[in-house]
Coordinates of C-alpha atoms in Angstrom, one line a residue:
M1 CA 151.2 109.7 54.4
K2 CA 152.9 106.5 53.5
H3 CA 151.2 104.4 56.4
K4 CA 147.8 106.2 55.8
F5 CA 147.8 105.0 52.1
T6 CA 148.8 101.6 53.0
R7 CA 146.0 101.4 55.5
T8 CA 143.8 102.6 53.0
V9 CA 145.0 100.1 50.4
L10 CA 144.7 97.4 53.1
A11 CA 141.1 98.1 53.8
L12 CA 140.1 98.1 50.4
L13 CA 141.7 94.7 49.7
T14 CA 140.0 93.2 52.7
S15 CA 136.5 94.7 51.3
T16 CA 134.4 92.5 49.1
V17 CA 132.3 94.0 46.4
L18 CA 128.8 92.5 46.2
L19 CA 126.7 93.1 43.2
S20 CA 122.9 92.2 44.0
F21 CA 119.5 93.0 42.1
T22 CA 117.2 95.2 44.0
K23 CA 113.9 93.8 44.7
D24 CA 112.2 96.5 42.9
S25 CA 114.5 97.1 39.9
A26 CA 116.6 95.1 37.8
M27 CA 119.5 97.5 38.2
I28 CA 122.7 96.1 39.6
E29 CA 123.6 98.1 43.2
P30 CA 127.1 97.4 44.4
K31 CA 127.3 96.5 48.2
F32 CA 130.7 96.6 50.2
L33 CA 131.1 94.1 52.9
I34 CA 133.9 95.3 55.1
T35 CA 135.6 92.4 57.2
S36 CA 137.1 93.0 60.5
S37 CA 137.1 91.7 64.0
D38 CA 134.0 93.8 64.6
S39 CA 131.2 92.0 62.9
S40 CA 129.2 95.5 62.6
G41 CA 131.5 96.6 60.1
T42 CA 131.6 100.0 61.5
H43 CA 133.1 100.5 64.7
N44 CA 135.5 98.7 66.7
G45 CA 135.6 100.7 70.1
P46 CA 133.2 102.2 72.6
W47 CA 131.3 105.0 71.4
K48 CA 128.9 107.4 73.1
S49 CA 125.4 109.0 71.9
K50 CA 125.4 112.6 70.7
F51 CA 122.4 113.1 72.8
L52 CA 124.0 112.8 76.0
D53 CA 127.3 112.5 78.1
V54 CA 127.7 110.2 81.4
N55 CA 130.3 112.5 83.2
K56 CA 132.6 111.0 85.4
N57 CA 130.8 111.4 88.6
G58 CA 128.1 109.3 87.3
T59 CA 125.4 112.4 86.5
I60 CA 124.1 112.9 83.1
T61 CA 124.2 115.9 80.7
Y62 CA 121.8 116.0 78.1
H63 CA 122.1 117.7 74.9
P64 CA 119.1 119.6 73.5
D65 CA 118.0 120.1 70.0
E66 CA 117.1 123.5 68.7
Q67 CA 113.9 123.9 70.5
G68 CA 115.5 122.6 74.1
N69 CA 114.0 118.7 73.8
T70 CA 116.2 116.3 75.2
I71 CA 116.0 112.4 75.9
P72 CA 113.9 112.4 78.9
D73 CA 115.2 110.9 82.2
F74 CA 113.4 107.5 82.7
S75 CA 114.8 106.6 86.2
L76 CA 111.4 107.3 88.4
V77 CA 109.6 104.3 87.2
G78 CA 108.4 101.4 89.0
Y79 CA 107.4 100.7 92.8
H80 CA 107.7 103.6 94.4
H81 CA 109.7 105.2 91.7
G82 CA 112.6 103.0 92.8
S83 CA 113.1 104.8 96.0
R84 CA 112.2 101.4 98.1
P85 CA 112.9 97.8 97.5
I86 CA 110.0 95.6 97.3
P87 CA 108.9 94.6 101.0
K88 CA 108.6 90.9 102.4
L89 CA 105.2 91.0 104.2
K90 CA 104.9 89.0 107.3
L91 CA 103.1 85.6 106.7
F92 CA 99.4 85.7 107.5
K93 CA 98.5 82.2 106.1
T94 CA 99.9 79.1 104.5
L95 CA 97.7 77.2 101.8
Y96 CA 98.2 73.5 100.8
P97 CA 96.9 72.0 97.6
G98 CA 94.2 69.5 97.9
K99 CA 91.5 67.6 95.9
G100 CA 89.3 69.6 93.4
D101 CA 89.0 73.1 92.5
A102 CA 91.3 75.6 94.8
G103 CA 89.7 78.9 93.9
N104 CA 87.3 79.2 96.6
M105 CA 90.2 78.3 99.2
I106 CA 92.5 80.9 98.1
Q107 CA 89.7 83.7 97.8
Q108 CA 88.5 82.7 101.1
A109 CA 92.2 83.5 102.4
I110 CA 92.1 86.7 100.5
D111 CA 89.0 88.0 102.0
E112 CA 89.9 86.8 105.5
L113 CA 93.3 88.9 104.8
A114 CA 91.6 92.1 103.4
A115 CA 89.2 92.3 106.5
L116 CA 92.3 92.9 108.9
P117 CA 93.6 96.4 109.5
A118 CA 96.6 97.3 107.4
D119 CA 99.8 98.6 108.9
K120 CA 101.2 102.2 108.5
N121 CA 103.0 101.2 105.1
G122 CA 99.7 99.7 103.8
H123 CA 100.6 96.5 104.2
R124 CA 98.5 93.5 105.6
G125 CA 100.4 90.1 104.8
T126 CA 101.4 87.5 102.6
I127 CA 99.3 84.3 101.7
L128 CA 102.0 81.5 101.1
L129 CA 100.7 78.9 98.3
T130 CA 103.0 75.6 99.0
K131 CA 104.3 73.6 96.0
G132 CA 101.9 71.8 94.2
S133 CA 98.9 72.1 91.9
Y134 CA 96.0 74.6 92.6
P135 CA 93.2 74.3 89.7
I136 CA 91.0 77.3 89.7
A137 CA 87.9 77.5 87.4
G138 CA 87.1 81.0 87.5
T139 CA 89.0 84.2 88.6
I140 CA 90.7 85.1 92.1
H141 CA 90.0 88.8 92.9
I142 CA 92.1 91.0 95.2
K143 CA 90.2 94.3 96.2
S144 CA 92.3 95.6 99.3
D145 CA 95.5 97.0 99.8
G146 CA 98.9 95.2 101.1
I147 CA 98.2 91.6 100.0
V148 CA 100.9 89.3 98.6
L149 CA 100.3 86.2 97.1
K150 CA 103.3 84.1 97.0
G151 CA 104.3 80.9 95.6
E152 CA 107.1 78.5 96.2
G153 CA 108.8 78.5 92.9
D154 CA 107.5 79.1 89.1
Q155 CA 109.0 75.8 87.8
A156 CA 107.3 72.7 87.2
N157 CA 107.9 71.4 90.9
G158 CA 106.9 74.7 92.1
T159 CA 103.6 76.5 93.0
K160 CA 101.3 76.1 89.9
L161 CA 97.8 77.5 89.6
I162 CA 96.3 76.4 86.9
A163 CA 93.1 78.1 84.9
T164 CA 90.8 75.0 84.4
G165 CA 88.2 74.2 81.9
K166 CA 86.6 76.6 79.5
G167 CA 86.0 80.5 79.8
S168 CA 88.5 83.4 78.5
R169 CA 89.1 85.3 81.8
S170 CA 91.7 86.4 83.9
L171 CA 92.9 84.4 86.4
I172 CA 94.0 86.9 88.9
E173 CA 92.3 90.2 89.0
I174 CA 93.8 92.9 91.1
K175 CA 91.6 95.8 90.8
G176 CA 90.7 99.0 92.8
S177 CA 87.8 101.3 92.1
G178 CA 87.1 104.9 91.0
Q179 CA 89.1 106.9 88.9
L180 CA 91.5 109.9 88.5
T181 CA 89.7 113.0 89.4
E182 CA 90.5 116.6 89.0
I183 CA 89.9 118.7 92.2
P184 CA 87.4 121.2 91.3
G185 CA 89.0 125.0 91.4
T186 CA 92.7 124.1 91.2
R187 CA 93.4 124.0 87.4
V188 CA 95.7 126.7 86.2
N189 CA 97.2 127.2 82.7
I190 CA 100.8 126.7 81.6
T191 CA 102.2 130.1 80.2
D192 CA 105.4 128.8 78.2
T193 CA 104.8 129.2 74.6
Y194 CA 106.9 125.6 74.4
V195 CA 107.7 123.1 77.0
P196 CA 110.1 121.0 75.5
T197 CA 110.2 117.3 76.1
G198 CA 112.5 116.0 78.8
A199 CA 111.8 119.3 81.0
K200 CA 111.0 119.2 84.6
S201 CA 109.6 122.5 85.1
F202 CA 107.4 125.2 83.7
Q203 CA 105.6 128.4 84.3
V204 CA 102.2 129.0 85.3
T205 CA 99.4 131.5 85.7
D206 CA 99.3 131.5 89.5
A207 CA 101.2 128.8 91.4
K208 CA 100.3 130.1 94.8
A209 CA 97.7 127.2 95.4
F210 CA 100.2 124.5 95.1
K211 CA 103.0 123.0 97.2
A212 CA 105.8 120.4 96.8
G213 CA 104.3 116.8 97.7
D214 CA 100.9 117.7 95.7
K215 CA 99.9 115.2 93.5
I216 CA 98.9 116.6 89.9
V217 CA 97.9 116.1 86.4
L218 CA 99.8 117.5 83.7
F219 CA 97.1 118.0 81.1
R220 CA 97.9 118.4 77.6
P221 CA 94.4 118.8 75.6
G222 CA 94.1 117.5 71.9
S223 CA 93.6 120.2 69.3
S224 CA 92.2 119.8 65.5
N225 CA 95.1 121.7 64.2
W226 CA 97.7 119.4 65.8
I227 CA 95.6 116.4 64.5
K228 CA 95.8 118.0 61.3
D229 CA 99.4 118.6 61.2
L230 CA 100.0 114.8 62.3
Q231 CA 97.8 113.8 59.2
M232 CA 95.7 112.0 61.4
D233 CA 92.6 113.6 60.0
Q234 CA 93.4 112.2 56.4
I235 CA 94.0 108.0 57.3
I236 CA 93.4 106.1 54.0
A237 CA 90.0 104.8 55.0
R238 CA 88.9 101.2 54.9
Q239 CA 86.1 99.5 56.8
G240 CA 85.8 100.6 60.6
T241 CA 88.4 103.5 59.8
K242 CA 88.4 106.2 62.3
Q243 CA 89.9 109.5 61.6
W244 CA 91.3 111.1 64.8
Q245 CA 89.4 113.7 66.8
A246 CA 90.5 116.3 69.3
N247 CA 88.7 115.4 72.3
D248 CA 89.6 112.1 72.1
Y249 CA 93.5 113.1 72.5
N250 CA 93.2 114.9 75.8
L251 CA 96.3 113.7 77.7
S252 CA 96.9 113.4 81.5
Y253 CA 100.0 112.7 83.1
E254 CA 100.2 112.0 87.0
R255 CA 103.2 113.8 88.5
E256 CA 103.9 115.0 91.6
I257 CA 105.5 118.5 92.6
T258 CA 109.1 118.5 93.7
K259 CA 109.3 122.5 94.3
I260 CA 107.5 126.1 93.8
N261 CA 109.8 128.9 93.0
G262 CA 107.4 132.0 92.2
N263 CA 105.1 130.7 89.2
T264 CA 107.6 127.9 88.3
V265 CA 106.5 124.4 89.1
F266 CA 109.2 121.7 89.2
I267 CA 107.9 118.2 89.0
D268 CA 109.5 114.8 89.6
N269 CA 109.0 112.9 86.2
P270 CA 110.0 114.9 82.9
V271 CA 107.5 116.1 80.2
V272 CA 107.3 113.2 77.6
M273 CA 105.8 115.3 75.0
T274 CA 106.1 118.6 73.8
I275 CA 103.6 121.2 75.1
D276 CA 103.1 123.6 72.2
Q277 CA 100.9 126.8 72.5
K278 CA 100.3 126.6 68.7
Y279 CA 98.7 123.7 69.2
S280 CA 96.9 124.1 72.8
T281 CA 97.5 125.4 76.2
G282 CA 98.7 122.9 78.9
A283 CA 97.6 123.1 82.2
I284 CA 98.2 121.5 85.7
Y285 CA 95.4 120.7 88.4
K286 CA 95.4 118.8 91.5
C287 CA 94.1 115.4 91.7
N288 CA 92.9 112.1 93.9
F289 CA 92.1 108.9 92.9
K290 CA 89.9 107.3 95.9
G291 CA 89.4 103.8 95.7
R292 CA 92.9 103.2 94.1
L293 CA 94.6 100.2 95.5
Q294 CA 98.3 100.0 96.6
E295 CA 101.0 97.7 97.9
V296 CA 100.1 94.4 96.4
G297 CA 102.4 91.7 94.9
V298 CA 102.4 88.6 93.3
E299 CA 105.6 86.5 93.4
N300 CA 107.1 83.1 92.7
I301 CA 104.2 81.1 91.1
L302 CA 103.9 79.2 87.8
F303 CA 100.5 79.9 86.0
E304 CA 99.1 77.6 83.3
S305 CA 95.8 77.5 81.2
E306 CA 94.1 74.6 80.1
Y307 CA 93.5 74.5 76.3
A308 CA 91.8 72.4 74.1
S309 CA 94.2 73.2 70.9
D310 CA 96.8 75.2 69.8
I311 CA 94.1 78.1 68.4
D312 CA 91.8 77.5 71.2
E313 CA 90.1 80.9 72.3
D314 CA 88.0 79.7 75.4
H315 CA 90.2 79.5 77.9
G316 CA 92.6 81.3 80.3
N317 CA 93.0 84.8 78.6
I318 CA 95.4 86.8 81.5
A319 CA 97.4 85.4 84.4
V320 CA 97.9 88.4 86.1
D321 CA 95.6 91.5 85.4
F322 CA 96.0 94.9 87.4
D323 CA 93.9 98.2 87.2
N324 CA 93.2 101.0 89.5
I325 CA 96.5 100.3 91.2
E326 CA 99.8 101.9 92.2
N327 CA 103.0 100.8 94.2
A328 CA 102.5 97.3 93.3
W329 CA 104.8 94.4 92.0
V330 CA 105.0 91.3 90.2
T331 CA 108.3 89.1 90.6
G332 CA 109.6 85.7 89.6
I333 CA 106.2 84.1 87.8
T334 CA 106.0 82.4 84.4
A335 CA 102.7 82.1 82.3
R336 CA 102.2 79.1 79.8
F337 CA 99.2 78.6 77.3
F338 CA 97.2 82.0 77.9
I339 CA 95.7 83.5 75.0
Y340 CA 96.8 87.3 75.7
A341 CA 99.2 88.2 78.3
A342 CA 101.3 87.1 81.5
V343 CA 100.9 90.3 83.0
S344 CA 98.6 93.4 81.5
L345 CA 98.5 96.7 83.2
N346 CA 95.9 98.8 82.2
T347 CA 95.1 102.6 82.5
G348 CA 94.8 103.1 86.1
A349 CA 98.1 100.9 86.9
K350 CA 100.9 103.2 87.9
N351 CA 104.2 102.7 89.4
V352 CA 104.3 98.9 89.2
T353 CA 107.2 96.9 88.8
V354 CA 106.8 93.5 86.6
K355 CA 110.5 91.6 86.8
D356 CA 112.0 88.3 86.5
S357 CA 109.0 86.7 84.8
K358 CA 108.4 84.9 81.4
C359 CA 105.3 84.4 79.0
L360 CA 105.4 81.1 76.9
D361 CA 103.6 79.2 74.6
A362 CA 100.7 81.0 74.1
K363 CA 97.5 79.3 72.8
S364 CA 95.2 81.2 70.4
I365 CA 94.9 82.0 66.7
I366 CA 97.7 84.4 65.6
T367 CA 95.9 87.7 64.9
G368 CA 94.8 91.0 66.5
G369 CA 93.8 91.1 70.3
R370 CA 96.0 88.3 71.1
R371 CA 99.3 87.5 72.5
Y372 CA 100.4 90.8 73.9
S373 CA 102.7 88.9 76.3
F374 CA 103.6 91.9 78.7
N375 CA 101.0 94.8 78.4
N376 CA 101.3 98.3 79.5
N377 CA 98.4 100.8 79.4
G378 CA 99.6 102.4 82.5
Q379 CA 102.2 105.1 83.6
Q380 CA 105.6 105.0 85.3
N381 CA 105.7 101.4 85.4
L382 CA 108.9 99.4 84.9
F383 CA 109.0 95.6 83.1
M384 CA 112.7 94.3 83.4
N385 CA 114.4 90.9 82.8
L386 CA 111.4 89.3 81.0
E387 CA 111.4 86.6 78.5
T388 CA 108.6 85.5 76.0
T389 CA 108.2 82.8 73.5
E390 CA 105.4 82.5 70.8
G391 CA 103.9 85.9 71.3
R392 CA 102.9 88.8 69.0
H393 CA 103.3 92.2 70.8
D394 CA 105.8 91.1 73.6
Y395 CA 106.6 94.2 75.2
V396 CA 104.0 96.7 74.2
T397 CA 101.7 99.9 75.0
G398 CA 98.3 100.8 73.9
A399 CA 96.4 103.7 72.8
K400 CA 97.4 107.0 74.4
T401 CA 100.0 105.4 77.2
A402 CA 101.3 108.0 79.1
G403 CA 104.7 107.8 80.1
P404 CA 107.4 107.4 81.3
N405 CA 107.7 103.7 80.9
V406 CA 110.5 101.4 80.7
F407 CA 111.3 97.9 79.0
Y408 CA 114.4 96.9 80.3
N409 CA 116.4 93.8 79.3
C410 CA 113.9 91.6 77.7
K411 CA 113.9 88.8 75.4
S412 CA 111.5 87.4 72.7
T413 CA 111.6 84.5 70.7
N414 CA 109.7 82.9 68.0
T415 CA 107.7 86.0 68.0
H416 CA 104.9 86.6 65.5
A417 CA 104.4 90.3 65.4
D418 CA 106.4 93.6 66.4
I419 CA 107.4 95.2 69.9
G420 CA 106.9 98.8 70.6
P421 CA 104.2 101.1 70.9
H422 CA 100.8 99.3 69.3
H423 CA 98.7 102.2 68.2
R424 CA 97.4 105.8 68.7
W425 CA 100.1 107.8 70.4
A426 CA 101.8 106.2 73.1
T427 CA 104.3 108.7 74.8
G428 CA 107.5 108.3 76.5
T429 CA 108.7 104.7 76.3
L430 CA 112.3 103.5 77.0
Y431 CA 113.1 99.9 75.1
D432 CA 116.6 99.2 76.7
N433 CA 118.5 96.0 75.6
I434 CA 115.6 94.4 74.2
E435 CA 116.5 91.2 72.3
T436 CA 113.9 89.8 69.8
D437 CA 114.1 87.6 66.7
G438 CA 111.4 90.0 65.3
Q439 CA 110.4 93.8 64.9
I440 CA 110.7 96.9 67.1
N441 CA 108.6 99.2 65.2
V442 CA 107.8 103.0 65.8
Q443 CA 105.8 104.1 62.9
D444 CA 102.7 105.4 61.2
R445 CA 100.6 102.3 61.0
G446 CA 97.9 104.0 59.0
N447 CA 94.4 102.3 58.9
W448 CA 95.5 99.0 60.6
G449 CA 93.0 98.2 63.0
S450 CA 90.2 100.8 63.2
G451 CA 92.7 103.6 62.1
H452 CA 95.9 103.1 64.4
G453 CA 97.9 106.2 62.6
W454 CA 100.9 107.1 64.3
S455 CA 102.1 105.0 67.4
G456 CA 103.9 107.1 69.7
V457 CA 106.4 109.7 70.3
T458 CA 109.3 110.0 72.5
Q459 CA 110.1 106.3 71.9
V460 CA 113.7 105.2 72.7
L461 CA 115.4 102.2 71.7
W462 CA 118.8 102.0 73.3
N463 CA 121.2 99.2 72.4
C464 CA 118.3 97.0 71.3
T465 CA 119.2 93.6 69.3
V466 CA 116.4 93.1 66.3
E467 CA 115.5 91.3 63.4
S468 CA 114.4 94.6 61.6
A469 CA 113.2 97.9 62.9
A470 CA 111.4 100.9 61.5
V471 CA 111.6 104.1 63.8
Q472 CA 110.1 107.4 62.3
N473 CA 109.3 110.7 63.5
P474 CA 105.8 112.2 63.8
W475 CA 105.1 115.0 61.6
A476 CA 104.8 117.1 65.0
S477 CA 105.3 117.2 68.6
G478 CA 108.6 115.4 68.9
K479 CA 111.1 112.8 68.1
N480 CA 111.9 108.7 68.1
Y481 CA 115.1 107.6 68.8
A482 CA 117.1 104.2 67.4
I483 CA 120.4 104.5 69.4
G484 CA 122.8 101.4 68.9
L485 CA 120.5 99.4 67.4
K486 CA 121.7 95.9 65.7
G487 CA 119.8 94.9 63.0
K488 CA 118.2 95.9 59.7
K489 CA 116.6 99.2 59.3
V490 CA 113.5 99.2 57.3
A491 CA 111.1 101.7 55.6
G492 CA 107.9 101.0 57.8
R493 CA 104.7 100.3 56.5
L494 CA 103.8 103.5 54.7
P495 CA 106.3 105.2 52.4
G496 CA 107.2 109.0 52.8
K497 CA 107.4 109.3 56.6
P498 CA 110.3 111.1 58.1
D499 CA 113.1 109.1 59.6
G500 CA 113.6 108.6 63.2
E501 CA 116.6 109.7 64.9
W502 CA 119.2 107.1 64.2
E503 CA 122.8 107.0 65.6
G504 CA 125.2 104.1 65.5
Q505 CA 123.0 101.3 63.9
D506 CA 125.1 98.1 64.1
Q507 CA 127.8 99.8 66.1
K508 CA 128.8 97.4 69.1
N509 CA 129.9 98.9 72.3
L510 CA 127.5 101.9 72.9
L511 CA 128.3 103.3 76.4
P512 CA 126.5 103.4 78.5
Q513 CA 125.7 100.0 77.6
S514 CA 122.0 100.9 79.6
L515 CA 120.6 104.1 79.5
F516 CA 118.2 103.0 82.4
L517 CA 120.8 101.8 84.4
A518 CA 122.9 105.0 83.9
Q519 CA 120.0 107.3 84.6
L520 CA 119.2 105.1 87.9
K521 CA 122.9 105.7 88.9
A522 CA 122.6 109.4 88.1
A523 CA 119.6 109.6 90.1
G524 CA 121.2 107.7 93.1
I525 CA 118.6 104.8 92.8
K526 CA 119.9 101.2 93.2
T527 CA 119.0 98.5 90.4
P528 CA 115.6 97.1 91.4

């Protein structure tokens, strides 16, 4: 007892009482600053989350809540779900800088390569752009599988592609055709009353037409009672505000069947939003995506845009722009002075890896629709080892972005807005070891934009460092998590919203340090 008393007295003696006035009241509020060797002031040693255990053999045990929901497995994202390394394609042609616009030369080489047959892996070859500057007045288009555009470095003395002159545009556009399509007659309903977040199996009415390897859509229709419970039919209106409508929230998640056992269907990637019969009946159906590209890459290039002033908006918009593509990659690029993004993945982009890249010094006015440095609207995509400066929404998802998706080991400085799900119900994103001098927010954005409302669910912040963060749980359909976050916790835009799942705020030494890397190890996948 004597030792315990002595430790208590010493703790009190090394504490400093701070008196301060609150912002909204004249009432004096005591605060205690605990001084110790750990600047977090709350925890000195390693600690683990209550939501999961990493076992001695590297597997992970997830701890469900009262309804069976867990943090999902985010490991199967990026190029071929991480099962293959990014390939090195054979050299097709080497290009050299010349005088005048280089756009036609580069486009001609791409078109020549596209005319050749792809090999059994869907690969055609690499076009190498040697060191030097390549002015481009328009847009370079890649519309065929298996083409890699590669430079000799993203430094000033490397390969530089320059968006010259006027015109807001993408400098490189990589885009397939078509759209995700349901195969008629294959739809069957899910019979479970409740499918929890994190689940990789569920019951259907009749699974006999399905087999392992089938590409399917896990379909969760919107409903008016769900929108009512989310309170998204009562967004405080201003000019242009749109209340949410059920038909706009039919969510489609691409999955692959791994096993069938009777009428139980097992899928590769987890459910990232609860499927609850009280709101709607989920379903699955076979799908195809004719015209979708694959096996396209952009590597080791410095992209720059000419600009007239710091607020010029009539110049390069996006450096590398993807849509209607799967199993593709961007590595080792830097983009400077663009309006919108270094890399933007649109809704049809799936299993894309973007890594070891930078988006620096955007030039535009600082307001909506600009400076989304690394933007993702697709699914099962991986963004890792990235840096940004002077962005707004640096690592960001858009409306109804279907997860899982991962942002891992990314840094943002001199930011002008927040990181996170931007608007209208993104589902299933991991923000792992993100460091920013700004904010990461997961909240009800209310009538911002045309009525953003709840920005997302199953958004997991793991071991992130921020200036501040608002992480809230929506009124229905799941939770959001802030685990081991270092930085201020703030109330968010709107009062009275449910708190998210906060754990270990300002505590150092969270184990595992990276949830994503731990999940990769548990799945037997090498770090990309």
